[in-house]
PDB file of C-alpha atoms in Angstrom:
ATOM      1  CA  UNK J 592      14.139  22.165  23.839  1.00 86.00           C
ATOM      2  CA  UNK J 593      17.742  22.985  23.766  1.00 96.00           C
ATOM      3  CA  UNK J 594      20.373  19.889  22.713  1.00 97.00           C
ATOM      4  CA  UNK J 595      23.803  19.397  24.381  1.00 97.00           C
ATOM      5  CA  UNK J 596      26.829  17.965  22.726  1.00 97.00           C
ATOM      6  CA  UNK J 597      30.164  16.613  24.011  1.00 96.00           C
ATOM      7  CA  UNK J 598      33.167  17.870  22.734  1.00 96.00           C
ATOM      8  CA  UNK J 599      36.211  15.560  22.643  1.00 96.00           C
ATOM      9  CA  UNK J 600      39.071  16.500  21.391  1.00 94.00           C
ATOM     10  CA  UNK J 601      37.572  19.259  19.390  1.00 91.00           C
ATOM     11  CA  UNK J 602      35.811  17.504  17.249  1.00 94.00           C
ATOM     12  CA  UNK J 603      31.325  16.909  18.991  1.00 96.00           C
ATOM     13  CA  UNK J 604      31.111  13.323  20.371  1.00 95.00           C
ATOM     14  CA  UNK J 605      28.340  10.928  19.813  1.00 95.00           C
ATOM     15  CA  UNK J 606      25.026  12.082  19.702  1.00 95.00           C
ATOM     16  CA  UNK J 607      23.538  15.749  20.930  1.00 97.00           C
ATOM     17  CA  UNK J 608      21.895  14.858  25.083  1.00 97.00           C
ATOM     18  CA  UNK J 609      17.825  15.660  25.714  1.00 97.00           C
ATOM     19  CA  UNK J 610      18.384  19.215  28.219  1.00 96.00           C
ATOM     20  CA  UNK J 611      16.306  16.804  30.787  1.00 96.00           C
ATOM     21  CA  UNK J 612      18.858  14.136  30.527  1.00 97.00           C
ATOM     22  CA  UNK J 613      21.878  16.276  30.379  1.00 96.00           C
ATOM     23  CA  UNK J 614      21.058  17.897  33.323  1.00 95.00           C
ATOM     24  CA  UNK J 615      20.263  14.151  34.900  1.00 96.00           C
ATOM     25  CA  UNK J 616      23.698  13.204  33.527  1.00 95.00           C
ATOM     26  CA  UNK J 617      26.184  16.514  34.889  1.00 95.00           C
ATOM     27  CA  UNK J 618      23.674  18.114  37.251  1.00 96.00           C
ATOM     28  CA  UNK J 619      27.062  20.186  38.467  1.00 95.00           C
ATOM     29  CA  UNK J 620      27.738  21.996  34.987  1.00 95.00           C
ATOM     30  CA  UNK J 621      25.914  25.790  34.423  1.00 95.00           C
ATOM     31  CA  UNK J 622      23.815  25.678  31.220  1.00 95.00           C
ATOM     32  CA  UNK J 623      24.611  29.272  31.556  1.00 94.00           C
ATOM     33  CA  UNK J 624      28.505  29.054  31.802  1.00 95.00           C
ATOM     34  CA  UNK J 625      29.399  25.834  29.698  1.00 95.00           C
ATOM     35  CA  UNK J 626      32.796  24.484  30.292  1.00 95.00           C
ATOM     36  CA  UNK J 627      34.537  23.800  26.823  1.00 92.00           C
ATOM     37  CA  UNK J 628      34.114  20.079  26.487  1.00 94.00           C
ATOM     38  CA  UNK J 629      30.133  20.357  26.065  1.00 96.00           C
ATOM     39  CA  UNK J 630      28.335  22.894  23.192  1.00 96.00           C
ATOM     40  CA  UNK J 631      24.873  23.768  22.896  1.00 97.00           C
ATOM     41  CA  UNK J 632      23.428  22.027  19.762  1.00 98.00           C
ATOM     42  CA  UNK J 633      21.038  23.109  16.856  1.00 97.00           C
ATOM     43  CA  UNK J 634      18.878  20.693  15.244  1.00 97.00           C
ATOM     44  CA  UNK J 635      18.508  21.449  11.402  1.00 97.00           C
ATOM     45  CA  UNK J 636      15.841  19.842   9.539  1.00 96.00           C
ATOM     46  CA  UNK J 637      16.169  17.419   6.743  1.00 95.00           C
ATOM     47  CA  UNK J 638      16.246  18.585   3.719  1.00 97.00           C
ATOM     48  CA  UNK J 639      14.226  18.089   0.131  1.00 97.00           C
ATOM     49  CA  UNK J 640      15.706  16.559  -1.515  1.00 97.00           C
ATOM     50  CA  UNK J 641      15.005  16.241  -5.671  1.00 97.00           C
ATOM     51  CA  UNK J 642      14.610  13.841  -7.977  1.00 98.00           C
ATOM     52  CA  UNK J 643      18.448  13.324  -9.166  1.00 98.00           C
ATOM     53  CA  UNK J 644      20.095  13.964  -5.950  1.00 98.00           C
ATOM     54  CA  UNK J 645      21.245  11.884  -3.414  1.00 98.00           C
ATOM     55  CA  UNK J 646      21.022  12.115   0.746  1.00 97.00           C
ATOM     56  CA  UNK J 647      24.230  11.196   2.600  1.00 97.00           C
ATOM     57  CA  UNK J 648      24.054  11.769   5.709  1.00 97.00           C
ATOM     58  CA  UNK J 649      24.487  13.755   8.629  1.00 96.00           C
ATOM     59  CA  UNK J 650      27.835  15.254  10.693  1.00 96.00           C
ATOM     60  CA  UNK J 651      27.173  18.103  12.970  1.00 97.00           C
ATOM     61  CA  UNK J 652      29.308  20.719  12.083  1.00 96.00           C
ATOM     62  CA  UNK J 653      29.470  24.467  15.435  1.00 95.00           C
ATOM     63  CA  UNK J 654      28.136  27.222  13.322  1.00 93.00           C
ATOM     64  CA  UNK J 655      29.226  30.454  14.611  1.00 92.00           C
ATOM     65  CA  UNK J 656      28.942  29.068  18.891  1.00 91.00           C
ATOM     66  CA  UNK J 657      26.990  25.775  18.974  1.00 95.00           C
ATOM     67  CA  UNK J 658      27.001  23.359  17.098  1.00 97.00           C
ATOM     68  CA  UNK J 659      24.017  21.945  14.162  1.00 97.00           C
ATOM     69  CA  UNK J 660      23.553  19.240  11.918  1.00 97.00           C
ATOM     70  CA  UNK J 661      24.376  19.660   8.688  1.00 96.00           C
ATOM     71  CA  UNK J 662      23.108  17.348   6.043  1.00 97.00           C
ATOM     72  CA  UNK J 663      24.839  15.922   3.094  1.00 97.00           C
ATOM     73  CA  UNK J 664      22.934  15.964  -0.164  1.00 98.00           C
ATOM     74  CA  UNK J 665      25.199  15.581  -3.768  1.00 98.00           C
ATOM     75  CA  UNK J 666      23.695  15.546  -7.541  1.00 98.00           C
ATOM     76  CA  UNK J 667      23.097  12.502  -8.746  1.00 98.00           C
ATOM     77  CA  UNK J 668      26.487  11.130 -11.701  1.00 98.00           C
ATOM     78  CA  UNK J 669      24.921  10.666 -15.291  1.00 98.00           C
ATOM     79  CA  UNK J 670      25.241   6.749 -14.480  1.00 98.00           C
ATOM     80  CA  UNK J 671      22.779   6.966 -11.882  1.00 98.00           C
ATOM     81  CA  UNK J 672      20.830   9.390 -14.082  1.00 98.00           C
ATOM     82  CA  UNK J 673      20.109   7.192 -15.829  1.00 98.00           C
ATOM     83  CA  UNK J 674      20.277   3.916 -14.216  1.00 98.00           C
ATOM     84  CA  UNK J 675      16.973   5.579 -12.122  1.00 98.00           C
ATOM     85  CA  UNK J 676      15.266   6.760 -15.120  1.00 98.00           C
ATOM     86  CA  UNK J 677      16.093   3.124 -16.606  1.00 98.00           C
ATOM     87  CA  UNK J 678      14.193   1.685 -13.280  1.00 97.00           C
ATOM     88  CA  UNK J 679      11.656   3.807 -12.894  1.00 97.00           C
ATOM     89  CA  UNK J 680      10.467   3.075 -16.341  1.00 97.00           C
ATOM     90  CA  UNK J 681      10.551  -0.602 -16.190  1.00 97.00           C
ATOM     91  CA  UNK J 682       8.474  -0.173 -12.573  1.00 96.00           C
ATOM     92  CA  UNK J 683       6.141   1.936 -14.653  1.00 96.00           C
ATOM     93  CA  UNK J 684       6.213  -1.392 -17.788  1.00 94.00           C
ATOM     94  CA  UNK J 685       5.702  -3.495 -15.603  1.00 94.00           C
ATOM     95  CA  UNK J 686       1.996  -2.092 -13.388  1.00 94.00           C
ATOM     96  CA  UNK J 687       0.756   0.581 -15.472  1.00 91.00           C
ATOM     97  CA  UNK J 688       1.851   0.507 -18.049  1.00 89.00           C
ATOM     98  CA  UNK J 689      -0.859   3.237 -19.714  1.00 94.00           C
ATOM     99  CA  UNK J 690       0.596   4.285 -23.231  1.00 94.00           C
ATOM    100  CA  UNK J 691      -0.987   7.332 -23.855  1.00 96.00           C
ATOM    101  CA  UNK J 692       1.196   8.239 -20.868  1.00 97.00           C
ATOM    102  CA  UNK J 693       4.463   9.938 -21.616  1.00 96.00           C
ATOM    103  CA  UNK J 694       7.891   9.877 -19.262  1.00 97.00           C
ATOM    104  CA  UNK J 695       8.396  13.372 -17.622  1.00 97.00           C
ATOM    105  CA  UNK J 696      12.044  13.788 -17.147  1.00 96.00           C
ATOM    106  CA  UNK J 697      12.832  16.306 -15.066  1.00 97.00           C
ATOM    107  CA  UNK J 698      10.072  14.994 -12.567  1.00 97.00           C
ATOM    108  CA  UNK J 699      11.993  11.223 -14.127  1.00 98.00           C
ATOM    109  CA  UNK J 700       7.810   9.509 -13.320  1.00 96.00           C
ATOM    110  CA  UNK J 701       5.496   9.598 -15.027  1.00 96.00           C
ATOM    111  CA  UNK J 702       2.327  12.110 -15.999  1.00 96.00           C
ATOM    112  CA  UNK J 703      -1.267  11.770 -17.665  1.00 96.00           C
ATOM    113  CA  UNK J 704      -1.966  12.865 -20.997  1.00 96.00           C
ATOM    114  CA  UNK J 705      -4.865  15.724 -18.941  1.00 95.00           C
ATOM    115  CA  UNK J 706      -4.268  16.490 -15.475  1.00 94.00           C
ATOM    116  CA  UNK J 707      -6.712  14.785 -12.971  1.00 94.00           C
ATOM    117  CA  UNK J 708      -9.524  16.610 -11.901  1.00 92.00           C
ATOM    118  CA  UNK J 709      -9.364  19.514  -8.653  1.00 90.00           C
ATOM    119  CA  UNK J 710     -11.788  19.671  -7.056  1.00 88.00           C
ATOM    120  CA  UNK J 711     -11.423  17.429  -3.719  1.00 87.00           C
ATOM    121  CA  UNK J 712     -13.039  13.923  -5.316  1.00 88.00           C
ATOM    122  CA  UNK J 713     -11.578  11.089  -5.574  1.00 89.00           C
ATOM    123  CA  UNK J 714     -10.340   9.427  -9.836  1.00 91.00           C
ATOM    124  CA  UNK J 715      -9.054   6.158 -11.240  1.00 91.00           C
ATOM    125  CA  UNK J 716      -7.914   6.561 -14.356  1.00 92.00           C
ATOM    126  CA  UNK J 717      -8.657   4.824 -17.444  1.00 91.00           C
ATOM    127  CA  UNK J 718      -6.821   3.755 -20.319  1.00 93.00           C
ATOM    128  CA  UNK J 719     -10.351   2.971 -22.346  1.00 92.00           C
ATOM    129  CA  UNK J 720     -10.947   6.735 -22.679  1.00 93.00           C
ATOM    130  CA  UNK J 721      -7.910   8.546 -21.177  1.00 94.00           C
ATOM    131  CA  UNK J 722      -9.832  10.664 -18.699  1.00 92.00           C
ATOM    132  CA  UNK J 723      -9.905  10.646 -15.102  1.00 93.00           C
ATOM    133  CA  UNK J 724     -12.247   8.664 -14.103  1.00 91.00           C
ATOM    134  CA  UNK J 725     -15.378   9.713 -10.981  1.00 88.00           C
ATOM    135  CA  UNK J 726     -15.029   6.794  -7.893  1.00 83.00           C
ATOM    136  CA  UNK J 727     -18.040   6.206  -6.448  1.00 68.00           C
ATOM    137  CA  UNK J 728     -17.859   5.953  -2.897  1.00 61.00           C
ATOM    138  CA  UNK J 729     -19.986   3.235  -1.329  1.00 58.00           C
ATOM    139  CA  UNK J 730     -21.452   4.653   1.758  1.00 58.00           C
ATOM    140  CA  UNK J 731     -22.017   1.298   3.734  1.00 61.00           C
ATOM    141  CA  UNK J 732     -23.792   2.968   7.063  1.00 58.00           C
TER     142      UNK J 732
END
């Protein structure tokens, strides 16, 4: 799917336009020979955001001879990291609160003392036995 974007004052203007819409709106423009107030546009996939990163939005920037999405991601401040960790701990305490699990600083989440089996079955955590229990699937047919 080809996209185009309008350029005003050497800056991208509004949002990218799908090719069919572009041709309908600007039938007199040859897409193989764009005037200076239009450019091809390439979508860039949304980035994977790290546990301690913040997505701040996207801007359109010229990269070579096309405009592209440039995603803005920044590292959290130490205060933001501390607040996120505290929120995670508070939510854990207010919901599951399994004492056998430990907080993982790297993932900002809790880890079971024993890994859940990876055999395709469904499991639930049993805090009394500190183990994973196979869930019984009831056939209602």
